[in-house]
Amino acid sequence: GLDGELLATFCLDRATGKILWRRHVERDRAEKLHKLNHPASASAVADGRNVFVFFPDFGLVSYTDDGAERWRVALGPFDNTYGMGASPVLAGGLVVLVCDQNRGSFIAAWDRDTGKPRWRVARPDALSGHSTPIVYRNWILAPGSYQMEAYDVQTGRVVWIAQGLPGELKSVPVIDGNLVYIHGYNT
């Protein structure tokens, strides 16, 4: 480890703010980060019974709502100029995560109950990414460098691609009826 540096997950009582439980995993490496990023920049996601967290210096971890570890998946190391920024999402019984980086970008899905891999798709055109995808119908909408793909939730198959977007996308897409909004930055 890195002198015992721990990555922490906390469960708080919504009414009182009291810490109900805390769990830690030990970092086995330290990803290169921009000074405004940190090793726990991804948000957790929960399904009412379980919570799922992603730490770029470790991987994915799932806990029950009372803090028992269910499973863990080692991921990385990653090669992203600013550090990783996307959070996991839940869709169709899967935990889906976009891992865009300077090379070797991918989107992958794991079984929500077991942590076993279900599918993984390369994203060779996504050179820098920080957007958390969203679920729309049975698709995962995942912005990347210069384009956004829609992936079939169950198979990872690319359903459609929207090109001509900025190179730096950090925001989460927003759905309004049949429209999808996304914004980004070009240098």
Coordinates of N, CA, C and O in Angstrom, one line a residue, residues 12 42 89 161:
L12 N -24.5 7.2 5.9 CA -25.0 8.2 6.8 C -26.5 8.0 7.0 O -27.2 7.7 6.0
A42 N -15.2 9.9 -8.1 CA -16.4 9.2 -8.6 C -17.5 9.2 -7.5 O -17.2 9.0 -6.3
V89 N -22.9 3.5 -13.1 CA -24.4 3.6 -13.2 C -24.9 2.2 -13.2 O -24.2 1.3 -13.5
I161 N -24.1 6.5 -32.9 CA -23.0 7.4 -32.5 C -23.3 8.8 -33.0 O -23.8 9.0 -34.1

